[in-house]
Amino acid sequence: MSTNASHERRREGTAAADTDGPESTPAIAVEGLTKVYGDGEDAVRAVDAVDLTIERGTTVGILGPNGAGKTTTIKSLLGLVLPDAGTVEIAGIDAHEQPRAVYRHVGAMLEGARNVYWKLTVRENLEFFAALGGQSVAGTRDRHDRLLDAFDLAGKADQPVNGLSRGQKQKVSLACTLARGTDVVFLDEPTLGLDVEASLELRRELRRLADEEDITIVLSSHDMDVVEDICDRVVILSEGSVIADDSVDDLVQVFETQAYRVTVEGTVSGSTRSRLHREFDAGDWTETGDRTGFDVTLTDGDALYDVLDVLRDAGLSLVDIDGHDPDLEEVFLEVTGRADGGDES
Ligand SMILES: Nc1ncnc2c1ncn2[C@@H]1O[C@H](COP(=O)(O)OP(=O)(O)OP(=O)(O)O)[C@@H](O)[C@H]1O
């Protein structure tokens, strides 16, 4: 677990920057984002009124089970999917009204190694993607050398991508995404197919980019180690809605436990209490001021999503979930297993 004091320091730094001029514009601001596929009985509400503000230099993991709406959300942020409602601003620019202006600020790796040109050399690929962003070869040489070093590709710089291993192609793809030097980067499963060492290299470089270059990184990954290592913050989607949005430290603690103390705003009706008792063995109810607290015991990681769903159905606002038993790492792995769904999508 490498979420550490440097993340904390950086978060404080980001908060301080919020007070001074253009720096205060969030890297990403999403309000009421909604996307419905199809219509009538077949309609699927893939993203449902999602609000999200991501400050500059933050690294955010978007997680959730299969079909939760992660890809649709990320594609909407990139302007690749037109939402039915809501607004998306990147660096203060409306992503749907001014997609070309937004393009200057964002890089994305959505399809892994498939986005690079296999007949070009590694360096030619980097130069090609930088040129697409309007940058000269001379102006990006240092950045490209750094990326090649960071991903252990310097020795392969003049070889066609075609002859590289799958993991090396994946690293070239990521380097191409970073080659333009945009200030916001979206990465879908960036470490998929990499061996342990390459995955660690990549995590180090992403953290460095966030810490030293103030780059904002949004990534989706089914690998919780990667998320823990890279991300300051995790947003969990379920059925198109944000069901958790917290620091990695806090969420990992929740997922590693089986017994939780839940605190919600207001009072909880008798019928909701009965349901929570029936399904999650809820008990030890307390009412303090305008808050209600209770304990639940969960049999597996999936049940955490279910408790949050019950609270949402009852119109209750979650204040806190506090885990009591941090030894049960299996719970966390089960949640990861559910999000993975047995495939690599
Ligand atoms: N083009 C489409 N047409 C119709 N339905 C779609 C389309 N794309 C996604 N969906 C549906 O929208 C919902 C959200 O899908 P999305 O791909 O955004 O989820 P996801 O969280 O990225 O899932 P996964 O982890 O499986 O990739 C799913 O129910 C999916 O079947």
Short mmCIF file of C-alpha atoms and ligand atoms in Angstrom, two decimals:
data_model
loop_
_atom_site.label_atom_id
_atom_site.label_comp_id
_atom_site.label_asym_id
_atom_site.label_seq_id
_atom_site.Cartn_x
_atom_site.Cartn_y
_atom_site.Cartn_z
CA MET A 1 0.00 0.00 0.00
CA SER A 2 1.78 3.11 -1.13
CA THR A 3 -0.84 5.81 -0.61
CA ASN A 4 1.20 8.01 1.61
CA ALA A 5 2.17 11.33 3.01
CA SER A 6 3.27 12.64 -0.38
CA HIS A 7 -0.32 12.25 -1.59
CA GLU A 8 -1.50 14.13 1.46
CA ARG A 9 1.03 16.89 0.90
CA ARG A 10 0.00 17.21 -2.69
CA ARG A 11 -3.66 17.36 -1.83
CA GLU A 12 -2.93 20.19 0.58
CA GLY A 13 -0.96 21.94 -2.13
CA THR A 14 -3.86 21.59 -4.53
CA ALA A 15 -6.25 23.01 -1.99
CA ALA A 16 -3.99 26.00 -1.47
CA ALA A 17 -3.84 26.63 -5.22
CA ASP A 18 -7.63 26.86 -5.25
CA THR A 19 -7.53 30.40 -3.98
CA ASP A 20 -5.36 32.02 -6.60
CA GLY A 21 -6.75 32.84 -10.00
CA PRO A 22 -6.80 30.52 -13.02
CA GLU A 23 -5.21 27.78 -10.92
CA SER A 24 -8.55 27.49 -9.17
CA THR A 25 -10.32 26.22 -12.31
CA PRO A 26 -10.80 22.48 -11.79
CA ALA A 27 -9.18 20.21 -14.35
CA ILE A 28 -12.52 18.47 -14.81
CA ALA A 29 -15.98 19.65 -13.77
CA VAL A 30 -18.99 17.45 -14.47
CA GLU A 31 -22.55 18.34 -13.53
CA GLY A 32 -25.63 16.18 -13.91
CA LEU A 33 -24.04 13.97 -16.56
CA THR A 34 -26.66 11.57 -17.90
CA LYS A 35 -26.53 9.14 -20.81
CA VAL A 36 -29.36 6.83 -21.83
CA TYR A 37 -28.80 4.24 -24.56
CA GLY A 38 -31.86 3.12 -26.53
CA ASP A 39 -35.42 4.07 -25.69
CA GLY A 40 -38.69 2.71 -24.38
CA GLU A 41 -38.49 -0.56 -22.51
CA ASP A 42 -34.99 -1.24 -23.82
CA ALA A 43 -33.54 2.04 -22.53
CA VAL A 44 -30.39 1.67 -20.45
CA ARG A 45 -29.51 4.56 -18.14
CA ALA A 46 -25.75 4.04 -18.40
CA VAL A 47 -24.84 7.25 -16.54
CA ASP A 48 -27.32 8.86 -14.20
CA ALA A 49 -26.85 12.45 -12.99
CA VAL A 50 -23.16 12.15 -12.17
CA ASP A 51 -21.46 15.15 -10.54
CA LEU A 52 -17.69 15.19 -10.33
CA THR A 53 -15.09 17.88 -9.69
CA ILE A 54 -11.45 16.93 -10.12
CA GLU A 55 -8.77 19.42 -9.11
CA ARG A 56 -5.57 19.85 -11.09
CA GLY A 57 -2.77 17.43 -10.32
CA THR A 58 -5.11 14.87 -8.81
CA THR A 59 -5.06 11.20 -9.76
CA VAL A 60 -8.52 9.64 -9.70
CA GLY A 61 -9.51 6.01 -10.17
CA ILE A 62 -12.94 5.30 -11.63
CA LEU A 63 -14.08 1.88 -10.43
CA GLY A 64 -17.20 -0.22 -10.47
CA PRO A 65 -18.59 -3.57 -11.53
CA ASN A 66 -19.08 -4.44 -15.21
CA GLY A 67 -21.73 -2.27 -16.80
CA ALA A 68 -21.51 0.36 -14.04
CA GLY A 69 -21.01 3.17 -16.56
CA LYS A 70 -17.25 3.75 -16.31
CA THR A 71 -16.53 3.72 -20.04
CA THR A 72 -19.57 5.82 -20.88
CA THR A 73 -18.55 8.37 -18.25
CA ILE A 74 -14.97 8.59 -19.51
CA LYS A 75 -16.06 8.79 -23.16
CA SER A 76 -18.50 11.57 -22.23
CA LEU A 77 -15.67 13.46 -20.53
CA LEU A 78 -13.67 13.14 -23.73
CA GLY A 79 -16.56 14.31 -25.91
CA LEU A 80 -16.69 10.90 -27.64
CA VAL A 81 -20.19 10.20 -26.33
CA LEU A 82 -22.84 12.91 -26.46
CA PRO A 83 -24.67 12.95 -23.12
CA ASP A 84 -28.46 13.36 -22.89
CA ALA A 85 -28.08 15.85 -20.06
CA GLY A 86 -25.43 17.57 -18.03
CA THR A 87 -22.25 19.50 -18.69
CA VAL A 88 -18.59 18.59 -18.89
CA GLU A 89 -15.83 21.17 -18.62
CA ILE A 90 -12.15 20.39 -19.07
CA ALA A 91 -9.88 23.19 -17.84
CA GLY A 92 -12.96 25.41 -17.84
CA ILE A 93 -13.83 24.67 -21.49
CA ASP A 94 -17.13 23.00 -22.43
CA ALA A 95 -16.22 19.59 -23.87
CA HIS A 96 -19.24 19.41 -26.14
CA GLU A 97 -19.39 23.00 -27.34
CA GLN A 98 -15.65 23.32 -27.98
CA PRO A 99 -14.27 19.82 -28.53
CA ARG A 100 -11.24 21.03 -30.50
CA ALA A 101 -10.19 23.43 -27.75
CA VAL A 102 -10.61 20.67 -25.19
CA TYR A 103 -8.53 18.30 -27.30
CA ARG A 104 -5.47 20.50 -26.66
CA HIS A 105 -5.76 19.71 -22.94
CA VAL A 106 -6.46 15.97 -22.98
CA GLY A 107 -4.74 12.75 -23.91
CA ALA A 108 -6.39 9.35 -23.69
CA MET A 109 -5.44 5.72 -23.88
CA LEU A 110 -8.63 3.77 -24.35
CA GLU A 111 -7.72 0.82 -26.51
CA GLY A 112 -4.34 -0.21 -25.15
CA ALA A 113 -1.70 -1.02 -27.72
CA ARG A 114 -4.17 -0.77 -30.59
CA ASN A 115 -3.77 3.00 -30.90
CA VAL A 116 -0.12 3.00 -32.00
CA TYR A 117 1.27 2.59 -35.51
CA TRP A 118 3.07 -0.71 -35.66
CA LYS A 119 5.11 0.09 -38.78
CA LEU A 120 6.58 3.27 -37.29
CA THR A 121 9.45 3.15 -34.83
CA VAL A 122 8.85 3.85 -31.17
CA ARG A 123 10.24 7.38 -31.43
CA GLU A 124 8.33 8.09 -34.66
CA ASN A 125 5.14 7.13 -32.88
CA LEU A 126 5.89 9.58 -30.06
CA GLU A 127 6.68 12.32 -32.58
CA PHE A 128 3.56 11.54 -34.59
CA PHE A 129 1.28 11.87 -31.57
CA ALA A 130 3.05 15.02 -30.39
CA ALA A 131 2.68 16.50 -33.89
CA LEU A 132 -1.06 15.72 -33.83
CA GLY A 133 -1.13 17.99 -30.80
CA GLY A 134 0.63 20.71 -32.80
CA GLN A 135 4.04 20.24 -31.19
CA SER A 136 7.41 20.35 -32.95
CA VAL A 137 9.90 17.48 -32.81
CA ALA A 138 12.56 19.77 -31.33
CA GLY A 139 10.24 21.03 -28.61
CA THR A 140 9.32 17.57 -27.40
CA ARG A 141 12.67 15.79 -27.67
CA ASP A 142 13.50 16.04 -23.95
CA ARG A 143 10.06 14.89 -22.89
CA HIS A 144 10.24 11.93 -25.26
CA ASP A 145 13.70 10.95 -24.04
CA ARG A 146 12.39 11.01 -20.50
CA LEU A 147 9.41 8.86 -21.37
CA LEU A 148 11.59 6.37 -23.25
CA ASP A 149 13.89 6.13 -20.21
CA ALA A 150 11.03 5.87 -17.74
CA PHE A 151 9.47 3.00 -19.67
CA ASP A 152 12.76 1.28 -20.40
CA LEU A 153 12.27 1.81 -24.12
CA ALA A 154 15.38 3.87 -24.92
CA GLY A 155 17.10 0.83 -26.43
CA LYS A 156 14.10 0.21 -28.68
CA ALA A 157 13.58 3.83 -29.76
CA ASP A 158 14.53 3.20 -33.39
CA GLN A 159 12.82 -0.16 -33.80
CA PRO A 160 9.41 -0.57 -35.41
CA VAL A 161 6.70 -1.20 -32.82
CA ASN A 162 5.71 -4.31 -34.74
CA GLY A 163 8.67 -6.30 -33.40
CA LEU A 164 8.09 -5.46 -29.73
CA SER A 165 6.50 -7.64 -27.08
CA ARG A 166 2.92 -7.08 -26.01
CA GLY A 167 4.04 -5.36 -22.80
CA GLN A 168 6.45 -3.10 -24.70
CA LYS A 169 3.69 -2.17 -27.15
CA GLN A 170 1.50 -1.27 -24.19
CA LYS A 171 4.26 0.96 -22.82
CA VAL A 172 4.70 2.64 -26.22
CA SER A 173 0.96 3.26 -26.28
CA LEU A 174 1.07 4.92 -22.90
CA ALA A 175 4.16 6.94 -23.84
CA CYS A 176 2.30 8.16 -26.97
CA THR A 177 -0.62 9.27 -24.80
CA LEU A 178 1.81 11.24 -22.65
CA ALA A 179 3.95 12.45 -25.58
CA ARG A 180 1.84 15.54 -26.22
CA GLY A 181 2.31 16.76 -22.67
CA THR A 182 -1.39 17.47 -22.11
CA ASP A 183 -2.47 18.49 -18.63
CA VAL A 184 -5.29 15.91 -18.37
CA VAL A 185 -4.80 12.23 -19.19
CA PHE A 186 -7.43 9.46 -19.33
CA LEU A 187 -6.18 5.90 -19.08
CA ASP A 188 -8.28 2.77 -19.42
CA GLU A 189 -6.58 -0.27 -17.85
CA PRO A 190 -3.07 1.19 -18.35
CA THR A 191 -1.23 -1.79 -16.86
CA LEU A 192 -3.20 -4.57 -18.55
CA GLY A 193 -0.77 -7.13 -20.00
CA LEU A 194 2.32 -5.67 -18.32
CA ASP A 195 4.63 -7.78 -16.21
CA VAL A 196 5.15 -6.78 -12.59
CA GLU A 197 8.28 -4.75 -13.22
CA ALA A 198 6.81 -2.85 -16.16
CA SER A 199 3.64 -2.19 -14.18
CA LEU A 200 5.72 -0.76 -11.31
CA GLU A 201 7.73 1.43 -13.73
CA LEU A 202 4.56 2.76 -15.18
CA ARG A 203 3.04 3.50 -11.78
CA ARG A 204 6.19 5.39 -10.74
CA GLU A 205 6.08 7.50 -13.90
CA LEU A 206 2.38 8.29 -13.49
CA ARG A 207 2.91 9.34 -9.88
CA ARG A 208 5.86 11.49 -10.93
CA LEU A 209 3.78 13.17 -13.62
CA ALA A 210 1.05 13.95 -11.12
CA ASP A 211 3.43 15.07 -8.36
CA GLU A 212 6.00 17.02 -10.36
CA GLU A 213 4.17 18.14 -13.50
CA ASP A 214 0.73 18.76 -12.00
CA ILE A 215 -0.88 16.46 -14.56
CA THR A 216 -4.42 15.31 -13.81
CA ILE A 217 -4.87 11.58 -14.33
CA VAL A 218 -8.19 9.75 -14.54
CA LEU A 219 -7.86 6.01 -14.84
CA SER A 220 -10.05 2.98 -14.78
CA SER A 221 -8.47 -0.28 -13.74
CA HIS A 222 -9.59 -3.57 -12.35
CA ASP A 223 -6.22 -3.94 -10.62
CA MET A 224 -6.65 -2.57 -7.12
CA ASP A 225 -2.88 -2.53 -6.48
CA VAL A 226 -2.48 -0.12 -9.39
CA VAL A 227 -5.29 2.06 -8.10
CA GLU A 228 -3.83 2.08 -4.59
CA ASP A 229 -0.40 2.96 -5.89
CA ILE A 230 -1.37 5.72 -8.27
CA CYS A 231 -4.61 7.29 -7.14
CA ASP A 232 -5.30 9.97 -4.56
CA ARG A 233 -9.00 9.45 -4.87
CA VAL A 234 -11.42 6.75 -5.97
CA VAL A 235 -14.88 7.20 -7.46
CA ILE A 236 -17.01 4.06 -7.49
CA LEU A 237 -19.89 3.84 -9.93
CA SER A 238 -22.79 1.42 -9.74
CA GLU A 239 -25.72 1.41 -12.17
CA GLY A 240 -24.63 4.77 -13.53
CA SER A 241 -24.46 6.57 -10.17
CA VAL A 242 -21.58 7.56 -7.93
CA ILE A 243 -21.91 5.37 -4.83
CA ALA A 244 -18.59 6.25 -3.23
CA ASP A 245 -16.10 9.07 -3.70
CA ASP A 246 -13.29 9.19 -1.21
CA SER A 247 -9.55 9.00 -0.66
CA VAL A 248 -7.91 5.68 -1.46
CA ASP A 249 -6.89 5.24 2.19
CA ASP A 250 -10.43 5.54 3.45
CA LEU A 251 -11.98 3.30 0.82
CA VAL A 252 -9.38 0.57 1.12
CA GLN A 253 -10.04 0.48 4.82
CA VAL A 254 -13.74 0.05 4.15
CA PHE A 255 -13.21 -2.73 1.63
CA GLU A 256 -10.79 -4.61 3.86
CA THR A 257 -13.37 -5.01 6.58
CA GLN A 258 -16.51 -7.02 7.14
CA ALA A 259 -18.13 -5.18 10.03
CA TYR A 260 -18.98 -1.53 9.54
CA ARG A 261 -20.39 1.36 11.48
CA VAL A 262 -22.59 3.35 9.11
CA THR A 263 -23.66 6.93 9.81
CA VAL A 264 -26.39 8.66 7.80
CA GLU A 265 -28.05 12.04 7.96
CA GLY A 266 -31.48 12.27 9.58
CA THR A 267 -33.61 9.44 10.94
CA VAL A 268 -34.13 6.00 9.41
CA SER A 269 -37.70 4.76 9.03
CA GLY A 270 -38.88 1.54 10.67
CA SER A 271 -39.25 -0.23 7.33
CA THR A 272 -35.71 0.67 6.23
CA ARG A 273 -34.37 -0.45 9.61
CA SER A 274 -36.18 -3.78 9.21
CA ARG A 275 -34.76 -4.24 5.72
CA LEU A 276 -31.23 -3.41 6.84
CA HIS A 277 -31.61 -5.79 9.79
CA ARG A 278 -32.99 -8.58 7.59
CA GLU A 279 -30.40 -8.25 4.84
CA PHE A 280 -27.28 -7.06 6.67
CA ASP A 281 -27.88 -7.86 10.31
CA ALA A 282 -28.05 -4.14 11.11
CA GLY A 283 -28.14 -3.31 14.80
CA ASP A 284 -26.82 -1.12 17.62
CA TRP A 285 -28.84 1.85 16.38
CA THR A 286 -27.98 5.27 17.79
CA GLU A 287 -29.42 8.71 17.11
CA THR A 288 -27.12 11.64 17.82
CA GLY A 289 -28.22 15.14 16.86
CA ASP A 290 -29.44 14.86 13.28
CA ARG A 291 -27.52 11.66 12.55
CA THR A 292 -28.30 7.96 12.84
CA GLY A 293 -25.65 5.29 13.30
CA PHE A 294 -25.82 1.50 13.03
CA ASP A 295 -23.60 -1.55 12.60
CA VAL A 296 -23.82 -3.93 9.65
CA THR A 297 -22.04 -7.20 8.99
CA LEU A 298 -21.35 -8.05 5.38
CA THR A 299 -20.77 -11.56 4.12
CA ASP A 300 -18.86 -10.49 1.02
CA GLY A 301 -17.55 -7.44 -0.76
CA ASP A 302 -20.55 -7.18 -3.08
CA ALA A 303 -22.80 -6.52 -0.09
CA LEU A 304 -21.22 -3.11 0.41
CA TYR A 305 -22.73 -1.99 -2.89
CA ASP A 306 -26.07 -3.43 -1.74
CA VAL A 307 -26.07 -1.48 1.55
CA LEU A 308 -25.32 1.72 -0.36
CA ASP A 309 -28.18 0.90 -2.75
CA VAL A 310 -30.63 0.46 0.16
CA LEU A 311 -29.57 3.82 1.62
CA ARG A 312 -29.99 5.49 -1.75
CA ASP A 313 -33.43 3.90 -2.28
CA ALA A 314 -34.50 5.25 1.14
CA GLY A 315 -33.26 8.75 0.22
CA LEU A 316 -30.65 8.68 3.00
CA SER A 317 -27.40 10.64 2.71
CA LEU A 318 -24.34 8.74 3.79
CA VAL A 319 -22.09 10.59 6.26
CA ASP A 320 -19.53 7.89 6.99
CA ILE A 321 -18.75 4.19 6.79
CA ASP A 322 -16.19 3.04 9.30
CA GLY A 323 -14.69 -0.44 9.13
CA HIS A 324 -13.85 -2.27 12.36
CA ASP A 325 -11.85 -5.25 11.23
CA PRO A 326 -8.99 -4.38 8.91
CA ASP A 327 -7.64 -7.95 8.69
CA LEU A 328 -10.14 -9.29 6.21
CA GLU A 329 -8.42 -8.44 2.98
CA GLU A 330 -10.44 -11.12 1.21
CA VAL A 331 -13.39 -8.76 1.25
CA PHE A 332 -11.44 -6.27 -0.76
CA LEU A 333 -10.39 -8.97 -3.22
CA GLU A 334 -14.00 -10.05 -3.63
CA VAL A 335 -15.02 -6.51 -4.50
CA THR A 336 -12.22 -6.43 -7.05
CA GLY A 337 -13.45 -9.77 -8.38
CA ARG A 338 -16.92 -8.41 -8.84
CA ALA A 339 -15.62 -5.34 -10.65
CA ASP A 340 -13.53 -7.60 -12.87
CA GLY A 341 -16.50 -9.73 -13.83
CA GLY A 342 -14.21 -12.36 -15.27
CA ASP A 343 -13.17 -10.49 -18.40
CA GLU A 344 -10.74 -7.80 -19.35
CA SER A 345 -13.09 -5.17 -20.67
N1 LIG B 1 -23.42 1.67 -27.31
C1 LIG B 1 -24.23 1.17 -26.39
N2 LIG B 1 -25.51 0.84 -26.70
C2 LIG B 1 -26.35 0.36 -25.78
N3 LIG B 1 -26.02 0.13 -24.49
C3 LIG B 1 -24.77 0.43 -24.12
C4 LIG B 1 -23.80 0.95 -25.04
N4 LIG B 1 -22.64 1.15 -24.38
C5 LIG B 1 -22.85 0.76 -23.11
N5 LIG B 1 -24.12 0.33 -22.94
C6 LIG B 1 -24.73 -0.13 -21.69
O1 LIG B 1 -24.56 0.91 -20.73
C7 LIG B 1 -24.23 0.36 -19.45
C8 LIG B 1 -22.90 0.96 -19.00
O2 LIG B 1 -21.87 0.48 -19.87
P1 LIG B 1 -20.35 0.93 -19.75
O3 LIG B 1 -19.61 0.26 -20.85
O4 LIG B 1 -20.28 2.39 -19.65
O5 LIG B 1 -19.96 0.27 -18.34
P2 LIG B 1 -18.53 -0.08 -17.73
O6 LIG B 1 -18.62 0.27 -16.28
O7 LIG B 1 -17.45 0.56 -18.51
O8 LIG B 1 -18.47 -1.65 -17.88
P3 LIG B 1 -17.21 -2.65 -18.07
O9 LIG B 1 -16.44 -2.67 -16.79
O10 LIG B 1 -17.90 -3.95 -18.34
O11 LIG B 1 -16.42 -2.15 -19.24
C9 LIG B 1 -24.22 -1.15 -19.62
O12 LIG B 1 -25.48 -1.64 -19.22
C10 LIG B 1 -24.00 -1.34 -21.10
O13 LIG B 1 -24.61 -2.54 -21.54
#
